[in-house]
Coordinates of C-alpha atoms in Angstrom, one line a residue:
M9 CA 21.2 -18.9 9.9
T10 CA 21.2 -15.2 10.4
T11 CA 19.4 -12.4 8.6
A12 CA 21.6 -9.8 7.0
Y13 CA 20.7 -6.2 7.9
G14 CA 22.4 -3.6 5.7
N15 CA 22.2 0.0 4.8
D16 CA 21.4 -0.8 1.2
R17 CA 18.1 -2.3 2.1
Y18 CA 17.3 0.7 4.3
L19 CA 18.2 3.2 1.5
Q20 CA 16.2 1.3 -1.1
M21 CA 13.1 1.3 1.1
A22 CA 13.5 4.9 2.1
R23 CA 13.6 5.9 -1.6
A24 CA 10.6 3.7 -2.4
G25 CA 8.6 5.3 0.5
R26 CA 9.4 8.8 -0.7
A27 CA 8.3 7.9 -4.2
L28 CA 4.8 6.7 -3.0
R29 CA 2.8 9.9 -3.6
E30 CA -0.1 8.7 -5.7
N31 CA -2.1 5.4 -5.7
S32 CA -1.6 5.0 -9.5
E33 CA -2.1 1.2 -9.3
G34 CA -5.5 1.5 -7.5
R35 CA -4.3 -0.6 -4.5
P36 CA -6.5 -0.8 -1.4
E37 CA -5.5 2.0 0.9
I38 CA -4.4 1.8 4.6
R39 CA -4.5 5.1 6.5
I40 CA -1.8 5.1 9.2
A41 CA -0.9 7.8 11.7
I42 CA 2.4 7.6 13.5
L43 CA 2.7 8.9 17.1
A44 CA 6.3 8.6 18.3
D45 CA 8.4 9.8 21.2
H46 CA 11.4 9.8 18.8
A47 CA 12.3 11.3 15.4
P48 CA 9.9 9.4 13.1
Q49 CA 10.9 10.8 9.6
Q50 CA 13.0 7.9 8.5
L51 CA 10.7 5.3 10.0
S52 CA 7.7 6.9 8.2
Q53 CA 9.2 6.5 4.8
V54 CA 10.4 2.9 5.4
L55 CA 7.0 2.0 6.8
K56 CA 5.3 3.3 3.6
A57 CA 7.5 1.0 1.5
A58 CA 6.8 -1.9 3.8
V59 CA 3.0 -1.4 3.6
A60 CA 3.3 -1.2 -0.2
E61 CA 5.2 -4.6 -0.2
Q62 CA 2.1 -6.1 1.5
G63 CA 0.0 -4.9 -1.5
F64 CA -1.6 -1.8 0.0
F65 CA -1.2 1.9 -0.7
P66 CA -0.1 3.7 2.5
A67 CA -1.5 7.1 3.4
V68 CA 0.6 8.2 6.3
Y69 CA 0.1 11.0 8.9
E70 CA 3.3 11.8 10.8
A71 CA 2.8 13.7 14.0
D72 CA 5.5 15.9 15.3
Y73 CA 8.1 14.4 17.6
A74 CA 6.9 13.7 21.1
T75 CA 3.3 15.0 20.6
A76 CA 1.4 11.8 21.1
A77 CA -0.7 13.0 24.1
P78 CA -1.9 16.3 22.6
E79 CA -2.6 14.7 19.3
A80 CA -4.7 12.0 20.9
Y81 CA -6.6 14.1 23.5
D82 CA -7.3 17.1 21.2
A83 CA -10.4 16.2 19.2
G84 CA -9.5 18.8 16.6
S85 CA -5.9 17.7 16.1
G86 CA -4.4 16.8 12.8
L87 CA -4.4 13.1 13.9
H88 CA -8.2 13.1 14.2
R89 CA -8.8 15.1 11.1
F90 CA -6.7 12.6 9.2
Q91 CA -9.2 9.8 10.1
A92 CA -6.7 7.0 10.3
D93 CA -7.5 3.3 10.1
F94 CA -4.7 2.5 12.4
V95 CA -2.4 4.5 14.7
Y96 CA 1.1 3.3 15.3
V97 CA 2.4 4.3 18.7
S98 CA 6.1 3.9 18.6
L99 CA 8.0 4.0 21.9
A100 CA 11.7 4.6 22.4
M101 CA 13.4 2.7 25.3
Q102 CA 15.7 5.8 25.6
K103 CA 12.8 7.9 26.7
Y104 CA 11.8 5.4 29.3
R105 CA 15.4 5.1 30.5
A106 CA 15.6 8.9 31.0
R107 CA 12.5 8.7 33.2
F108 CA 14.0 5.9 35.1
F109 CA 17.3 7.6 35.9
S110 CA 15.5 10.9 36.8
S111 CA 13.3 9.0 39.4
G112 CA 14.3 10.4 42.7
S113 CA 13.6 7.5 45.0
P114 CA 13.4 3.7 45.1
E115 CA 9.6 4.1 45.5
A116 CA 9.4 6.1 42.3
R117 CA 11.5 3.6 40.4
E118 CA 9.3 0.8 41.7
A119 CA 6.2 2.6 40.5
L120 CA 7.5 3.7 37.1
P121 CA 6.4 0.6 35.0
A122 CA 2.8 0.9 36.0
E123 CA 2.9 4.7 35.8
Y124 CA 4.3 4.7 32.3
L125 CA 1.7 2.2 31.2
R126 CA -1.1 4.4 32.6
E127 CA 0.2 7.2 30.4
V128 CA 0.5 5.1 27.3
G129 CA -2.7 3.3 28.0
G130 CA -4.6 6.6 28.3
I131 CA -3.6 7.6 24.8
V132 CA -4.4 4.1 23.5
A133 CA -7.8 4.1 25.2
V134 CA -8.8 7.4 23.5
L135 CA -7.8 6.1 20.1
L136 CA -9.7 2.8 20.6
G137 CA -12.7 4.7 21.8
R138 CA -12.8 6.4 18.4
G139 CA -12.9 3.1 16.7
V140 CA -9.3 3.3 15.4
G141 CA -7.0 0.3 15.5
V142 CA -3.7 0.7 17.4
V143 CA -0.3 -0.9 16.9
L144 CA 1.9 -0.4 20.0
D145 CA 5.7 -1.0 20.4
N146 CA 7.1 -2.6 23.4
L147 CA 10.6 -1.5 24.4
A148 CA 14.0 -2.8 23.5
L149 CA 16.0 -3.9 26.6
P150 CA 18.7 -1.5 27.8
V151 CA 22.3 -2.5 28.4
E152 CA 22.2 -0.8 31.8
R153 CA 21.5 -3.5 34.5
M154 CA 23.4 -2.2 37.5
F155 CA 22.8 -5.4 39.5
G156 CA 24.3 -7.8 37.0
N157 CA 22.1 -10.9 36.6
Y158 CA 20.0 -9.9 39.6
G159 CA 18.9 -6.9 37.5
A160 CA 16.3 -9.1 35.8
L161 CA 14.6 -9.6 39.2
T162 CA 14.3 -6.0 40.4
A163 CA 12.6 -2.9 39.2
Q164 CA 15.4 -0.9 40.8
S165 CA 17.5 -1.9 37.8
C166 CA 16.7 -0.1 34.5
Y167 CA 16.8 -3.5 32.8
G168 CA 14.4 -5.0 35.2
S169 CA 12.1 -2.0 35.1
V170 CA 11.8 -2.3 31.3
L171 CA 11.2 -6.0 31.6
K172 CA 8.3 -5.3 34.0
F173 CA 6.9 -2.6 31.8
N174 CA 6.9 -4.9 28.8
A175 CA 5.1 -7.6 30.8
L176 CA 2.5 -5.1 31.9
L177 CA 2.2 -3.8 28.3
A178 CA 1.7 -7.3 27.0
D179 CA -1.2 -7.9 29.4
F180 CA -2.7 -4.6 28.5
V181 CA -2.5 -5.2 24.7
G182 CA -3.8 -8.7 25.2
T183 CA -7.0 -7.5 26.9
S184 CA -7.6 -4.4 24.7
R185 CA -9.7 -5.2 21.6
G186 CA -8.4 -3.5 18.5
C187 CA -4.9 -3.2 19.8
Q188 CA -1.9 -5.2 18.7
L189 CA 1.7 -5.5 19.7
N190 CA 4.8 -4.8 17.6
D191 CA 7.6 -6.8 19.3
V192 CA 10.6 -4.4 19.2
M193 CA 12.2 -6.3 22.1
F194 CA 12.4 -9.5 20.0
L195 CA 13.9 -7.7 17.1
A196 CA 16.5 -5.9 19.2
N197 CA 17.4 -9.2 21.0
R198 CA 17.7 -11.0 17.6
V199 CA 20.1 -8.5 16.1
G200 CA 21.9 -7.5 19.3
T201 CA 20.8 -4.7 21.6
E202 CA 24.0 -2.7 21.4
A203 CA 23.8 -2.7 17.5
F204 CA 20.1 -1.9 17.5
L205 CA 20.3 1.0 19.9
D206 CA 22.8 3.3 18.2
E207 CA 23.5 5.6 21.1
R208 CA 25.4 8.2 19.0
L209 CA 22.4 8.6 16.7
W210 CA 20.0 8.9 19.6
A211 CA 22.2 11.6 21.1
S212 CA 22.5 13.5 17.9
S213 CA 19.2 12.9 16.2
K214 CA 16.8 11.0 18.5
Y215 CA 16.7 8.0 16.2
L216 CA 14.9 5.0 17.7
C217 CA 17.5 2.6 16.3
A218 CA 20.2 2.3 13.7
P219 CA 18.6 2.9 10.3
R220 CA 19.7 -0.5 8.9
F221 CA 17.1 -2.1 11.2
L222 CA 14.2 0.1 10.2
P223 CA 13.1 -2.2 7.3
E224 CA 12.6 -5.2 9.7
L225 CA 10.9 -3.0 12.3
A226 CA 8.6 -1.5 9.7
A227 CA 7.9 -4.9 8.1
G228 CA 6.7 -6.2 11.5
V229 CA 4.2 -3.3 11.7
A230 CA 3.1 -3.8 8.0
R231 CA 2.6 -7.5 8.4
G232 CA 0.4 -6.9 11.4
L233 CA -1.7 -4.3 9.5
A234 CA -2.0 -6.6 6.5
A235 CA -3.2 -9.4 8.7
R236 CA -5.8 -7.1 10.2
K237 CA -6.9 -6.4 6.6
G238 CA -7.2 -10.2 5.9
R239 CA -3.9 -10.8 4.2
L240 CA -3.0 -14.0 5.9
K241 CA -1.1 -17.2 5.1
K242 CA -3.3 -20.2 5.7
C243 CA -1.7 -23.3 4.1
I244 CA 1.9 -24.7 4.3
V245 CA 2.6 -27.0 1.3
L246 CA 5.5 -29.3 2.0
D247 CA 7.9 -31.4 -0.1
L248 CA 9.0 -34.7 1.4
D249 CA 12.5 -35.9 0.3
N250 CA 15.2 -33.7 2.0
T251 CA 12.5 -31.5 3.4
L252 CA 10.7 -33.6 6.0
W253 CA 13.5 -36.2 6.1
G254 CA 17.0 -36.6 4.7
G255 CA 17.5 -38.6 1.6
V256 CA 15.1 -39.9 -1.1
V257 CA 12.7 -42.5 0.1
G258 CA 12.2 -44.0 -3.3
D259 CA 15.9 -44.7 -3.7
D260 CA 17.1 -45.1 -0.1
G261 CA 14.1 -47.0 1.2
I262 CA 12.4 -46.4 4.5
E263 CA 15.4 -47.7 6.5
G264 CA 17.8 -45.5 4.5
I265 CA 16.3 -42.0 5.1
K266 CA 17.7 -39.7 7.8
L267 CA 15.2 -39.2 10.6
G268 CA 16.2 -39.3 14.2
G269 CA 19.4 -41.1 15.4
D270 CA 22.0 -38.6 14.6
A271 CA 22.3 -34.8 14.5
E272 CA 20.9 -34.4 11.0
G273 CA 18.1 -36.8 11.6
E274 CA 17.2 -35.1 14.8
A275 CA 17.2 -31.7 13.0
F276 CA 14.5 -33.1 10.6
Q277 CA 12.5 -34.2 13.6
A278 CA 12.8 -30.7 15.1
F279 CA 11.5 -29.2 11.9
Q280 CA 8.5 -31.6 11.9
R281 CA 7.7 -30.6 15.5
Y282 CA 7.8 -26.9 14.4
L283 CA 5.4 -27.7 11.6
L284 CA 3.0 -29.4 14.0
G285 CA 3.2 -26.3 16.2
L286 CA 2.1 -24.3 13.2
K287 CA -0.7 -26.8 12.6
Q288 CA -1.8 -26.3 16.3
R289 CA -1.7 -22.5 15.6
G290 CA -4.3 -23.0 12.8
Y291 CA -2.3 -23.5 9.7
V292 CA -3.3 -26.1 7.2
L293 CA -0.5 -28.6 6.3
A294 CA -0.4 -30.2 2.8
V295 CA 2.1 -32.4 1.0
C296 CA 3.2 -31.9 -2.6
S297 CA 5.8 -34.4 -3.7
K298 CA 7.2 -35.9 -6.9
N299 CA 6.9 -39.5 -5.8
N300 CA 4.9 -42.6 -6.1
P301 CA 1.9 -42.2 -3.7
E302 CA 2.4 -45.5 -1.9
T303 CA 6.1 -45.0 -1.4
A304 CA 5.7 -41.4 -0.1
G305 CA 3.0 -42.4 2.3
T306 CA 4.8 -45.4 3.7
A307 CA 7.2 -43.2 5.7
F308 CA 4.3 -41.6 7.6
R309 CA 2.8 -45.0 8.4
T310 CA 5.8 -47.2 9.2
H311 CA 9.0 -45.1 10.1
P312 CA 9.4 -45.3 13.9
E313 CA 11.1 -41.9 14.1
M314 CA 8.4 -40.0 12.1
I315 CA 6.9 -37.2 14.1
M316 CA 4.2 -36.1 11.7
Q317 CA 1.5 -38.6 10.8
E318 CA -0.9 -38.9 7.9
E319 CA -3.7 -37.4 9.9
D320 CA -1.7 -34.2 10.3
V321 CA -1.8 -33.6 6.6
A322 CA -5.0 -32.1 5.2
I323 CA -4.3 -33.2 1.6
F324 CA -1.5 -35.5 0.4
V325 CA -0.5 -35.2 -3.3
A326 CA 2.3 -37.4 -4.6
N327 CA 2.7 -37.8 -8.4
W328 CA 5.1 -36.8 -11.2
N329 CA 3.2 -33.7 -12.3
D330 CA 4.9 -30.3 -12.0
K331 CA 4.6 -28.7 -8.6
A332 CA 2.8 -25.6 -9.8
S333 CA 0.0 -27.6 -11.3
N334 CA -0.3 -29.7 -8.1
L335 CA -0.5 -26.5 -6.0
E336 CA -3.4 -25.3 -8.1
Y337 CA -5.1 -28.6 -7.6
I338 CA -4.6 -28.4 -3.8
A339 CA -6.0 -24.8 -3.8
R340 CA -9.1 -26.0 -5.6
V341 CA -9.7 -29.0 -3.3
L342 CA -9.2 -26.9 -0.1
N343 CA -11.0 -23.9 -1.6
L344 CA -8.1 -21.6 -0.6
G345 CA -6.5 -18.8 -2.5
L346 CA -3.0 -19.4 -3.8
D347 CA -1.9 -16.2 -2.2
S348 CA -2.5 -17.8 1.2
F349 CA 0.1 -20.6 0.4
V350 CA 3.6 -21.0 1.7
F351 CA 5.5 -23.6 -0.4
V352 CA 8.5 -25.3 1.3
D353 CA 10.8 -27.3 -0.9
D354 CA 14.5 -28.0 -0.6
S355 CA 15.0 -28.0 -4.4
P356 CA 16.1 -24.7 -6.0
F357 CA 14.6 -25.9 -9.3
E358 CA 11.1 -26.5 -7.8
R359 CA 11.2 -23.2 -5.9
S360 CA 12.1 -21.4 -9.1
Q361 CA 9.4 -23.1 -11.1
V362 CA 6.7 -22.3 -8.6
R363 CA 7.9 -18.7 -8.2
Q364 CA 7.6 -18.1 -12.0
A365 CA 4.4 -20.0 -12.6
L366 CA 2.6 -18.8 -9.4
P367 CA 4.1 -15.5 -8.2
M368 CA 1.3 -15.1 -5.6
V369 CA 2.6 -18.2 -3.6
A370 CA 5.2 -17.4 -0.9
V371 CA 8.3 -19.5 -1.6
P372 CA 11.0 -19.1 1.1
E373 CA 14.6 -19.7 0.1
L374 CA 15.7 -22.7 2.2
P375 CA 19.3 -23.0 3.4
E376 CA 21.3 -26.2 2.8
D377 CA 21.3 -27.2 6.5
V378 CA 18.0 -28.5 7.8
A379 CA 18.9 -27.0 11.2
D380 CA 18.3 -23.6 9.7
Y381 CA 14.9 -24.3 8.1
V382 CA 12.9 -22.9 11.0
A383 CA 14.9 -19.7 11.1
A384 CA 14.4 -19.3 7.3
L385 CA 10.6 -19.6 7.6
E386 CA 10.5 -17.3 10.6
A387 CA 12.6 -14.7 8.8
G388 CA 10.0 -14.6 6.0
G389 CA 7.4 -13.2 8.4
Y390 CA 4.6 -15.4 7.0
F391 CA 3.0 -16.4 10.3
E392 CA 1.4 -13.2 11.6
A393 CA -1.7 -13.5 13.7
T394 CA -4.5 -11.2 14.9
G395 CA -5.5 -13.5 17.7
L396 CA -6.0 -17.1 18.8
S397 CA -9.3 -19.0 19.0
E398 CA -10.2 -22.5 20.1
E399 CA -11.0 -23.5 16.5
D400 CA -7.5 -22.7 15.3
A401 CA -6.3 -26.1 16.6
S402 CA -8.9 -28.0 14.6
R403 CA -8.6 -26.1 11.4
N404 CA -6.3 -28.6 9.7
Q405 CA -8.7 -31.5 10.5
K406 CA -11.6 -29.5 9.0
Y407 CA -9.7 -29.1 5.7
R408 CA -8.8 -32.8 5.7
E409 CA -12.5 -33.6 6.0
E410 CA -13.2 -31.2 3.2
A411 CA -10.8 -33.0 0.9
Q412 CA -12.7 -36.2 1.8
R413 CA -16.0 -34.6 0.9
S414 CA -14.6 -33.6 -2.5
T415 CA -13.7 -37.2 -3.2
E416 CA -17.1 -38.4 -1.9
Q417 CA -19.0 -36.2 -4.4
I418 CA -17.8 -38.3 -7.3
K419 CA -20.0 -41.2 -6.2
Y420 CA -23.3 -39.3 -6.8
Q421 CA -25.3 -38.7 -10.0
N422 CA -26.4 -35.1 -9.1
I423 CA -25.7 -32.4 -6.6
D424 CA -29.0 -32.9 -4.8
E425 CA -28.2 -36.5 -4.1
Y426 CA -24.8 -35.6 -2.8
L427 CA -26.1 -32.8 -0.5
A428 CA -28.8 -35.0 0.9
S429 CA -26.2 -37.7 1.6
L430 CA -24.1 -35.4 3.8
G431 CA -26.6 -35.3 6.7
M432 CA -25.9 -31.6 7.3
E433 CA -27.1 -29.9 10.5
M434 CA -26.8 -26.2 11.3
Q435 CA -26.5 -24.4 14.6
C436 CA -27.7 -20.9 14.0
G437 CA -28.1 -18.0 16.5
P438 CA -26.8 -14.7 17.9
V439 CA -23.1 -14.1 18.7
A440 CA -22.3 -14.9 22.3
P441 CA -19.6 -12.9 24.2
D442 CA -17.3 -16.0 24.3
D443 CA -17.5 -16.2 20.5
L444 CA -16.4 -12.6 19.8
A445 CA -12.7 -13.4 19.1
R446 CA -13.6 -16.1 16.6
V447 CA -16.3 -14.1 14.8
A448 CA -13.9 -11.1 14.5
Q449 CA -11.3 -13.4 13.2
L450 CA -13.7 -14.6 10.5
F451 CA -14.5 -11.0 9.5
Q452 CA -10.7 -10.3 9.2
R453 CA -9.7 -13.5 7.4
S454 CA -12.5 -13.8 4.9
N455 CA -11.7 -12.2 1.5
Q456 CA -13.6 -14.0 -1.2
F457 CA -17.1 -14.4 0.4
N458 CA -17.1 -11.0 2.0
L459 CA -19.7 -8.5 0.8
R460 CA -18.3 -5.3 2.2
T461 CA -14.8 -6.2 3.5
Q462 CA -15.0 -3.7 6.3
R463 CA -13.0 -5.9 8.8
T464 CA -15.4 -5.3 11.7
S465 CA -13.3 -5.5 14.9
E466 CA -14.0 -7.5 18.0
A467 CA -14.6 -4.2 19.9
T468 CA -17.3 -3.2 17.4
C469 CA -18.9 -6.6 17.6
E470 CA -19.0 -6.2 21.4
Q471 CA -20.8 -2.9 21.0
Y472 CA -23.5 -4.6 18.8
L473 CA -24.2 -7.1 21.6
R474 CA -25.0 -4.2 24.0
E475 CA -27.8 -3.0 21.8
P476 CA -29.8 -6.1 20.7
D477 CA -32.9 -4.0 19.7
R478 CA -30.8 -1.9 17.2
Y479 CA -28.4 -4.6 16.0
L480 CA -28.6 -8.2 14.9
T481 CA -25.6 -10.5 15.1
L482 CA -25.6 -14.0 13.7
Q483 CA -23.2 -17.0 13.7
L484 CA -23.6 -20.3 11.9
R485 CA -22.0 -23.6 12.7
L486 CA -22.3 -26.6 10.4
R487 CA -21.6 -30.3 10.8
D488 CA -22.1 -33.3 8.6
K489 CA -21.3 -37.0 8.5
F490 CA -17.6 -36.3 7.9
G491 CA -17.2 -33.9 10.8
D492 CA -17.8 -30.5 12.3
Y493 CA -17.0 -27.5 10.1
G494 CA -17.2 -25.2 13.2
L495 CA -18.0 -21.5 12.8
I496 CA -18.4 -21.0 9.0
S497 CA -20.4 -17.8 8.6
A498 CA -21.2 -14.6 10.5
A499 CA -23.4 -11.6 9.9
C500 CA -24.2 -8.3 11.5
G501 CA -27.2 -6.1 10.8
E502 CA -28.5 -2.7 11.9
V503 CA -32.2 -1.6 12.0
R504 CA -32.5 1.5 9.9
D505 CA -35.8 3.2 9.1
G506 CA -37.7 -0.1 9.5
V507 CA -35.3 -2.1 7.3
L508 CA -32.5 -4.5 8.4
F509 CA -29.3 -3.3 6.8
V510 CA -26.7 -6.1 6.5
S511 CA -23.4 -4.4 7.6
E512 CA -21.3 -7.6 7.5
L513 CA -21.8 -10.9 5.9
V514 CA -18.9 -13.3 5.5
M515 CA -18.7 -17.0 4.9
S516 CA -15.9 -19.6 4.7
C517 CA -15.4 -20.7 1.1
R518 CA -15.2 -24.3 2.4
V519 CA -19.0 -24.5 2.6
L520 CA -19.9 -23.0 -0.8
K521 CA -22.5 -24.9 -2.8
R522 CA -23.8 -26.6 0.3
G523 CA -26.9 -24.5 0.7
V524 CA -25.5 -22.4 3.5
E525 CA -26.2 -19.1 1.7
E526 CA -29.8 -20.1 1.2
Y527 CA -30.1 -21.2 4.9
L528 CA -28.6 -17.9 6.0
M529 CA -30.9 -15.7 3.9
N530 CA -34.0 -17.7 5.0
H531 CA -32.9 -16.9 8.6
L532 CA -32.2 -13.2 8.0
F533 CA -35.6 -12.7 6.5
A534 CA -37.2 -14.6 9.3
Q535 CA -35.5 -12.4 11.8
A536 CA -36.7 -9.3 9.9
R537 CA -40.2 -10.6 10.0
R538 CA -40.0 -11.3 13.8
R539 CA -38.9 -7.7 14.3
G540 CA -41.7 -6.3 12.3
L541 CA -39.4 -4.8 9.6
K542 CA -40.3 -3.9 6.0
G543 CA -37.4 -5.7 4.3
V544 CA -33.7 -6.3 4.1
E545 CA -31.0 -4.1 2.6
G546 CA -27.4 -5.0 1.7
E547 CA -24.4 -3.5 0.1
Y548 CA -21.7 -4.9 -2.1
I549 CA -18.3 -3.1 -2.2
R550 CA -16.0 -4.5 -4.9
T551 CA -12.5 -5.5 -3.9
E552 CA -9.8 -7.3 -5.8
K553 CA -10.8 -10.6 -4.3
N554 CA -14.6 -10.7 -3.7
S555 CA -15.9 -11.0 -7.2
L556 CA -17.3 -14.3 -6.1
V557 CA -20.2 -12.5 -4.3
R558 CA -20.8 -9.8 -6.9
D559 CA -24.2 -11.3 -7.9
F560 CA -25.1 -12.4 -4.4
F561 CA -28.0 -10.0 -3.8
P562 CA -29.6 -10.2 -7.3
R563 CA -29.5 -14.0 -7.0
F564 CA -31.9 -13.7 -4.1
G565 CA -34.2 -11.3 -5.9
F566 CA -32.9 -8.0 -4.4
E567 CA -33.4 -4.8 -6.5
L568 CA -30.6 -2.3 -7.1
V569 CA -31.4 1.0 -5.5
A570 CA -28.1 2.9 -5.8
G571 CA -24.5 2.4 -6.8
D572 CA -21.8 2.2 -9.4
D573 CA -19.1 -0.3 -10.5
V574 CA -17.5 -0.3 -7.1
R575 CA -20.3 0.1 -4.6
Q576 CA -23.9 -1.0 -4.9
V577 CA -26.9 -1.0 -2.5
W578 CA -29.6 -3.6 -2.9
R579 CA -33.0 -3.9 -1.2
L580 CA -35.8 -6.5 -1.1
A581 CA -39.2 -6.1 0.6
L582 CA -40.2 -8.8 3.1
E583 CA -43.2 -10.0 1.2
K584 CA -41.2 -10.5 -2.0
Y585 CA -38.7 -12.9 -0.6
Q586 CA -39.1 -16.5 -1.6
P587 CA -37.6 -18.9 1.0
R588 CA -35.0 -21.2 -0.6
K589 CA -34.8 -25.0 -0.5
T590 CA -31.8 -26.5 1.4
F591 CA -30.7 -29.9 2.6
I592 CA -29.7 -28.6 6.0
T593 CA -31.7 -29.3 9.1
P594 CA -31.5 -27.1 12.2
A595 CA -29.6 -28.5 15.1
N596 CA -31.2 -26.0 17.5
D597 CA -34.2 -23.7 17.7
D598 CA -33.4 -21.0 15.1

């Protein structure tokens, strides 16, 4: 399967970008500055449209061609006056190539990748130092190799030099908190380097690439920005017949389905391995099948060529209800938003029904040949990440345990009996340096239980750790008789005028109604008391998704001191706080 890249899509997005002048729909805004060493005008308009497709309103500052260094280093530049949330540093391979061929000696060519990175890295460091997120292009590979296949092994080849620069750049981005990579090299390789690098347009207009590829280039940037703002897919819901295996298990029987053995059967196995890779990456796998439950599950348990197993699936729904209703049920059990779902089904009818009933669910169009399923999902761009933590690999199991908890609750007469039966233990304490990536990921992924939705970065969290007298950081990890939830809540606070101001407070919705909120507030007030403070102050900033916590502060007795319908400030004196009852015991010395 190949993705079609045509001028119609480019022209459509360019027109849409030019039309985005006012935020008439009240979408959340992303402020983006573009620093480019190529002509950015067309890219700028297409990027606006791509950001809008992710549900945001783009406010874009477009710096003049090849002015990245003066814009970054001059504190009074238009870039800094714009106060961007993110700066997109877009690099043209053609500029690097010109430097390479103007290098006067073998030694200069050998040194070029590191030298070029120092220049780019200096600009990025200034931006990160101002608390701005950075998106950074790597370079498309040139067609000039000069040494043939040996060109990949030597920096004396332009091809090898770009490869080395890209490798150095990847290491730099991977160790620079607040910086993310836009993989231009992958896109150029995918569509063909010669087609991507339109040399005539570069010579005449200094275009980075042929315009028909700008939509995909911009989409990569926009998806990364949306992920940083918490717009992430979390759950992949899978059909079974002709999706995970060939044939209909209810009609063909276990021995009749296509799985392993021949080319088609091996293609289904390859797709299952891909899905398990996504599970390892942190995505939750669920099954939604029109089938008899026992028949559907038998393939997982007894077919010798089955790659996925029952324990790989967080929740297994097989019945004869419509798929949209079952998706809503899965969302309730897992406590996930439907906009975080990707629904994978070979049936055009089922895909159409879900698209119409649940337009917030991502529904990729699957090709007829299973060998093309992976390419179809990858083309959708659903699986953007802001990082990788140790807990990603165990996330599916945690949701599977949560589904078991939901079933367990039916046995008890009241909620107190149920909570007491869970045997919950909490590990609660300050954020450690090794936990920064996971805590920042929780800040970025949490949408519903997020009081301010400020998306505090890993770099900012690290700054808090350097000043423990001024800042408080907190992480909570919960376990019960079913398993370990892992890190489920985090908070940051700043001491201001004798009051602890809660600047961040997020929680996984998996643990709602367990008493975690009460445990957390008890701990926050205990910390304020230990520091000799007068009270605790918090702020609620309304978003389209966090109405769940609109009444969080008044529920604990806080008093409104300022605000309107969008932003409210709440405060509670230390002596007025009444500690709350929970069924959670400390697993460590809080």
